[in-house]
Short mmCIF file of the C-alpha atoms (twelve columns), coordinates in Angstrom:
data_MODEL
# 
_entry.id   MODEL 
# 
loop_
_atom_site.group_PDB 
_atom_site.id 
_atom_site.type_symbol 
_atom_site.label_atom_id 
_atom_site.label_alt_id 
_atom_site.label_comp_id 
_atom_site.label_asym_id 
_atom_site.label_seq_id 
_atom_site.Cartn_x 
_atom_site.Cartn_y 
_atom_site.Cartn_z 
_atom_site.pdbx_PDB_model_num 
ATOM 1   C CA . MET A 1   -72.598 53.831 -21.274 1 
ATOM 2   C CA . ARG A 2   -69.445 51.859 -20.457 1 
ATOM 3   C CA . THR A 3   -69.579 48.574 -18.561 1 
ATOM 4   C CA . LEU A 4   -67.809 48.489 -15.190 1 
ATOM 5   C CA . ILE A 5   -66.460 45.004 -14.440 1 
ATOM 6   C CA . SER A 6   -65.187 43.946 -11.030 1 
ATOM 7   C CA . THR A 7   -62.743 41.054 -11.374 1 
ATOM 8   C CA . ALA A 8   -61.417 39.091 -8.423  1 
ATOM 9   C CA . PHE A 9   -59.721 36.013 -7.119  1 
ATOM 10  C CA . ILE A 10  -61.992 35.130 -4.212  1 
ATOM 11  C CA . SER A 11  -62.081 32.408 -1.577  1 
ATOM 12  C CA . LEU A 12  -65.282 30.458 -1.047  1 
ATOM 13  C CA . ASP A 13  -65.936 32.567 2.070   1 
ATOM 14  C CA . GLY A 14  -65.530 35.856 0.172   1 
ATOM 15  C CA . VAL A 15  -61.944 36.909 0.998   1 
ATOM 16  C CA . VAL A 16  -59.961 38.758 -1.684  1 
ATOM 17  C CA . GLU A 17  -56.997 39.929 0.402   1 
ATOM 18  C CA . GLY A 18  -53.426 38.941 -0.512  1 
ATOM 19  C CA . PRO A 19  -54.060 36.509 -3.376  1 
ATOM 20  C CA . GLY A 20  -50.658 37.026 -4.983  1 
ATOM 21  C CA . GLY A 21  -48.374 37.065 -1.952  1 
ATOM 22  C CA . GLU A 22  -48.780 40.677 -0.843  1 
ATOM 23  C CA . PRO A 23  -47.176 41.250 2.576   1 
ATOM 24  C CA . GLY A 24  -49.139 41.788 5.768   1 
ATOM 25  C CA . TYR A 25  -51.846 39.158 5.394   1 
ATOM 26  C CA . ARG A 26  -51.643 35.853 7.240   1 
ATOM 27  C CA . ASN A 27  -52.763 33.707 4.278   1 
ATOM 28  C CA . SER A 28  -51.032 35.769 1.604   1 
ATOM 29  C CA . GLY A 29  -50.406 33.936 -1.653  1 
ATOM 30  C CA . TRP A 30  -53.419 31.645 -1.281  1 
ATOM 31  C CA . THR A 31  -54.077 31.476 -5.046  1 
ATOM 32  C CA . PHE A 32  -50.965 29.419 -5.670  1 
ATOM 33  C CA . LYS A 33  -50.336 27.602 -2.366  1 
ATOM 34  C CA . ASP A 34  -51.763 24.077 -2.361  1 
ATOM 35  C CA . ILE A 35  -53.807 24.725 -5.533  1 
ATOM 36  C CA . GLU A 36  -52.734 22.916 -8.705  1 
ATOM 37  C CA . PHE A 37  -52.092 25.438 -11.498 1 
ATOM 38  C CA . LEU A 38  -54.297 24.861 -14.529 1 
ATOM 39  C CA . PRO A 39  -53.852 27.431 -17.328 1 
ATOM 40  C CA . GLU A 40  -57.422 26.930 -18.546 1 
ATOM 41  C CA . ALA A 41  -58.770 28.151 -15.197 1 
ATOM 42  C CA . PHE A 42  -57.152 31.546 -15.832 1 
ATOM 43  C CA . GLU A 43  -58.278 32.007 -19.446 1 
ATOM 44  C CA . ILE A 44  -60.642 34.767 -18.356 1 
ATOM 45  C CA . LYS A 45  -57.708 36.875 -17.128 1 
ATOM 46  C CA . GLY A 46  -56.204 37.024 -20.632 1 
ATOM 47  C CA . ARG A 47  -59.602 37.766 -22.115 1 
ATOM 48  C CA . GLU A 48  -60.054 40.640 -19.652 1 
ATOM 49  C CA . GLN A 49  -56.834 42.251 -20.848 1 
ATOM 50  C CA . GLU A 50  -57.917 42.019 -24.470 1 
ATOM 51  C CA . GLU A 51  -61.459 43.290 -23.904 1 
ATOM 52  C CA . ALA A 52  -60.835 46.034 -21.320 1 
ATOM 53  C CA . ALA A 53  -60.547 49.600 -22.570 1 
ATOM 54  C CA . ALA A 54  -59.499 51.082 -19.203 1 
ATOM 55  C CA . MET A 55  -58.561 50.098 -15.654 1 
ATOM 56  C CA . LEU A 56  -60.023 51.483 -12.439 1 
ATOM 57  C CA . LEU A 57  -58.177 51.007 -9.154  1 
ATOM 58  C CA . GLY A 58  -58.349 52.181 -5.583  1 
ATOM 59  C CA . ARG A 59  -55.286 53.867 -4.093  1 
ATOM 60  C CA . VAL A 60  -54.079 50.826 -2.135  1 
ATOM 61  C CA . SER A 61  -54.257 48.503 -5.160  1 
ATOM 62  C CA . TYR A 62  -52.654 51.120 -7.406  1 
ATOM 63  C CA . GLN A 63  -49.762 51.480 -4.988  1 
ATOM 64  C CA . ALA A 64  -49.381 47.666 -4.831  1 
ATOM 65  C CA . PHE A 65  -49.649 47.017 -8.591  1 
ATOM 66  C CA . SER A 66  -47.893 50.064 -10.097 1 
ATOM 67  C CA . PRO A 67  -44.343 49.136 -8.989  1 
ATOM 68  C CA . VAL A 68  -44.738 45.584 -10.375 1 
ATOM 69  C CA . TRP A 69  -47.268 45.266 -13.218 1 
ATOM 70  C CA . PRO A 70  -45.645 47.693 -15.720 1 
ATOM 71  C CA . ASP A 71  -42.660 45.358 -16.132 1 
ATOM 72  C CA . MET A 72  -44.548 42.037 -16.139 1 
ATOM 73  C CA . ALA A 73  -44.913 40.400 -19.552 1 
ATOM 74  C CA . GLU A 74  -48.217 38.784 -18.532 1 
ATOM 75  C CA . PHE A 75  -49.736 42.253 -18.002 1 
ATOM 76  C CA . ALA A 76  -48.242 43.932 -21.103 1 
ATOM 77  C CA . ARG A 77  -51.618 45.010 -22.503 1 
ATOM 78  C CA . TYR A 78  -52.392 46.953 -19.325 1 
ATOM 79  C CA . ARG A 79  -49.411 49.251 -20.009 1 
ATOM 80  C CA . THR A 80  -51.307 50.818 -22.905 1 
ATOM 81  C CA . LEU A 81  -54.699 51.170 -21.244 1 
ATOM 82  C CA . PRO A 82  -55.775 54.399 -19.570 1 
ATOM 83  C CA . LYS A 83  -55.820 53.952 -15.813 1 
ATOM 84  C CA . TYR A 84  -58.040 55.709 -13.296 1 
ATOM 85  C CA . VAL A 85  -57.285 55.727 -9.577  1 
ATOM 86  C CA . VAL A 86  -60.032 56.644 -7.131  1 
ATOM 87  C CA . SER A 87  -58.436 58.401 -4.168  1 
ATOM 88  C CA . ALA A 88  -58.997 61.423 -1.975  1 
ATOM 89  C CA . THR A 89  -55.330 61.459 -0.895  1 
ATOM 90  C CA . LEU A 90  -53.150 60.348 -3.828  1 
ATOM 91  C CA . ALA A 91  -51.170 63.176 -5.438  1 
ATOM 92  C CA . GLU A 92  -50.026 63.474 -9.066  1 
ATOM 93  C CA . ASP A 93  -46.440 63.089 -7.799  1 
ATOM 94  C CA . ASP A 94  -47.374 59.654 -6.406  1 
ATOM 95  C CA . LEU A 95  -48.126 58.253 -9.888  1 
ATOM 96  C CA . VAL A 96  -45.532 56.085 -11.635 1 
ATOM 97  C CA . SER A 97  -44.225 57.303 -14.982 1 
ATOM 98  C CA . ASN A 98  -43.793 53.931 -16.718 1 
ATOM 99  C CA . TRP A 99  -47.385 52.655 -16.739 1 
ATOM 100 C CA . GLY A 100 -49.084 54.898 -19.255 1 
ATOM 101 C CA . GLU A 101 -51.808 57.480 -18.876 1 
ATOM 102 C CA . THR A 102 -53.202 57.649 -15.322 1 
ATOM 103 C CA . THR A 103 -55.925 59.958 -14.042 1 
ATOM 104 C CA . ILE A 104 -56.888 60.462 -10.404 1 
ATOM 105 C CA . LEU A 105 -60.618 60.529 -9.698  1 
ATOM 106 C CA . ARG A 106 -61.656 62.117 -6.410  1 
ATOM 107 C CA . SER A 107 -65.209 60.794 -6.037  1 
ATOM 108 C CA . LEU A 108 -67.747 58.190 -7.068  1 
ATOM 109 C CA . ASP A 109 -69.511 60.951 -9.009  1 
ATOM 110 C CA . GLU A 110 -66.406 61.140 -11.199 1 
ATOM 111 C CA . VAL A 111 -66.535 57.350 -11.663 1 
ATOM 112 C CA . ALA A 112 -70.209 57.623 -12.671 1 
ATOM 113 C CA . ALA A 113 -69.276 60.353 -15.165 1 
ATOM 114 C CA . LEU A 114 -66.487 58.156 -16.575 1 
ATOM 115 C CA . LYS A 115 -69.022 55.371 -17.141 1 
ATOM 116 C CA . GLU A 116 -71.112 57.809 -19.210 1 
ATOM 117 C CA . THR A 117 -68.260 58.382 -21.694 1 
ATOM 118 C CA . GLU A 118 -67.719 56.535 -24.972 1 
ATOM 119 C CA . GLY A 119 -65.507 53.485 -24.961 1 
ATOM 120 C CA . GLY A 120 -65.250 49.867 -23.974 1 
ATOM 121 C CA . PRO A 121 -65.345 48.111 -20.609 1 
ATOM 122 C CA . ILE A 122 -63.597 49.442 -17.520 1 
ATOM 123 C CA . ILE A 123 -62.061 46.712 -15.356 1 
ATOM 124 C CA . VAL A 124 -61.510 46.937 -11.595 1 
ATOM 125 C CA . HIS A 125 -58.712 44.763 -10.155 1 
ATOM 126 C CA . GLY A 126 -58.278 44.235 -6.407  1 
ATOM 127 C CA . SER A 127 -59.467 47.368 -4.653  1 
ATOM 128 C CA . ALA A 128 -61.691 45.851 -1.946  1 
ATOM 129 C CA . THR A 129 -62.665 49.185 -0.383  1 
ATOM 130 C CA . LEU A 130 -63.406 50.693 -3.791  1 
ATOM 131 C CA . ASN A 131 -65.499 47.639 -4.736  1 
ATOM 132 C CA . HIS A 132 -67.642 48.143 -1.629  1 
ATOM 133 C CA . ALA A 133 -68.281 51.769 -2.533  1 
ATOM 134 C CA . LEU A 134 -68.932 51.027 -6.221  1 
ATOM 135 C CA . SER A 135 -71.366 48.239 -5.366  1 
ATOM 136 C CA . ASP A 136 -73.202 50.319 -2.769  1 
ATOM 137 C CA . ALA A 137 -73.526 53.144 -5.332  1 
ATOM 138 C CA . GLY A 138 -74.891 50.777 -7.997  1 
ATOM 139 C CA . LEU A 139 -71.973 51.375 -10.357 1 
ATOM 140 C CA . ILE A 140 -70.805 47.770 -10.948 1 
ATOM 141 C CA . ASP A 141 -72.338 46.089 -14.002 1 
ATOM 142 C CA . ARG A 142 -70.584 42.714 -14.013 1 
ATOM 143 C CA . TYR A 143 -68.494 40.443 -11.786 1 
ATOM 144 C CA . HIS A 144 -65.745 38.139 -13.077 1 
ATOM 145 C CA . LEU A 145 -64.938 35.790 -10.216 1 
ATOM 146 C CA . LEU A 146 -62.438 32.977 -9.923  1 
ATOM 147 C CA . VAL A 147 -63.632 31.224 -6.768  1 
ATOM 148 C CA . PHE A 148 -60.969 29.154 -4.991  1 
ATOM 149 C CA . PRO A 149 -61.885 26.103 -2.899  1 
ATOM 150 C CA . LEU A 150 -60.550 27.648 0.288   1 
ATOM 151 C CA . LEU A 151 -61.963 29.076 3.519   1 
ATOM 152 C CA . LEU A 152 -59.619 31.839 4.681   1 
ATOM 153 C CA . GLY A 153 -61.603 33.265 7.574   1 
ATOM 154 C CA . ALA A 154 -60.404 36.782 8.310   1 
ATOM 155 C CA . GLY A 155 -59.426 39.144 5.514   1 
ATOM 156 C CA . LYS A 156 -60.729 41.852 3.222   1 
ATOM 157 C CA . ARG A 157 -63.922 40.835 1.480   1 
ATOM 158 C CA . LEU A 158 -65.105 41.669 -2.006  1 
ATOM 159 C CA . PHE A 159 -68.675 42.399 -1.039  1 
ATOM 160 C CA . SER A 160 -69.855 45.204 1.197   1 
ATOM 161 C CA . ALA A 161 -71.444 44.488 4.576   1 
ATOM 162 C CA . THR A 162 -73.783 47.482 4.156   1 
ATOM 163 C CA . ASP A 163 -77.398 46.791 5.084   1 
ATOM 164 C CA . LYS A 164 -79.139 47.281 1.748   1 
ATOM 165 C CA . ASP A 165 -81.831 45.881 -0.506  1 
ATOM 166 C CA . THR A 166 -81.212 42.563 -2.230  1 
ATOM 167 C CA . GLN A 167 -79.095 42.910 -5.359  1 
ATOM 168 C CA . LYS A 168 -79.941 40.309 -7.985  1 
ATOM 169 C CA . LEU A 169 -77.269 38.837 -10.223 1 
ATOM 170 C CA . LYS A 170 -77.656 36.849 -13.438 1 
ATOM 171 C CA . LEU A 171 -75.156 34.041 -14.067 1 
ATOM 172 C CA . VAL A 172 -73.937 34.475 -17.659 1 
ATOM 173 C CA . GLU A 173 -70.866 32.216 -17.737 1 
ATOM 174 C CA . TYR A 174 -69.481 29.522 -15.494 1 
ATOM 175 C CA . GLU A 175 -67.074 26.622 -15.460 1 
ATOM 176 C CA . ALA A 176 -65.580 24.342 -12.830 1 
ATOM 177 C CA . TYR A 177 -62.037 23.041 -13.111 1 
ATOM 178 C CA . ARG A 178 -60.499 19.830 -11.760 1 
ATOM 179 C CA . ASN A 179 -58.415 21.806 -9.224  1 
ATOM 180 C CA . GLY A 180 -61.623 23.065 -7.593  1 
ATOM 181 C CA . ILE A 181 -61.522 26.616 -8.980  1 
ATOM 182 C CA . GLN A 182 -64.818 27.868 -10.353 1 
ATOM 183 C CA . LYS A 183 -65.249 30.653 -12.894 1 
ATOM 184 C CA . GLN A 184 -68.430 32.625 -12.245 1 
ATOM 185 C CA . VAL A 185 -69.450 35.615 -14.376 1 
ATOM 186 C CA . PHE A 186 -72.485 37.549 -13.209 1 
ATOM 187 C CA . ASP A 187 -74.299 40.531 -14.680 1 
ATOM 188 C CA . VAL A 188 -75.904 42.866 -12.163 1 
ATOM 189 C CA . VAL A 189 -79.668 42.928 -12.717 1 
ATOM 190 C CA . ARG A 190 -81.075 46.445 -12.731 1 
# 
């Protein structure tokens, strides 16, 4: 079974919306505004690219990343990885042609089936709505979080607000950096 990893830049109050300057969010760009850049705090992002065998995205994140990431040197490895987009509305004609193999999945059952295939880890970037659904369905195996010392208030959250049983997590890696960012890696306890 493949490991499904949710990776996120997240504020201390759980917001994941607009970390890189995406339009339409009041606090957009919060990962680089007023936070000192320390390369060592982002080491996990390079490691994710090297270790991931596939990417899984929701439609909104795919449509935000696909016009930009294929041409970015810092995301070169992702060009070669198979990509899967979970969407009920995205059409084949909506996929970009310069970002490698991309498959549209229409349901969480198809995501569960993908996890049953041979291969390495599948990494989920962004995709707040998809993360909620994956978590609620018990499909996420690990979280890679870079927690920023910010309270953003309103905004899309990483974790679902569904009323459900407690989900236990096991801290497997952590580090705090002098700029206040914390790396937290959790395995989901089954």
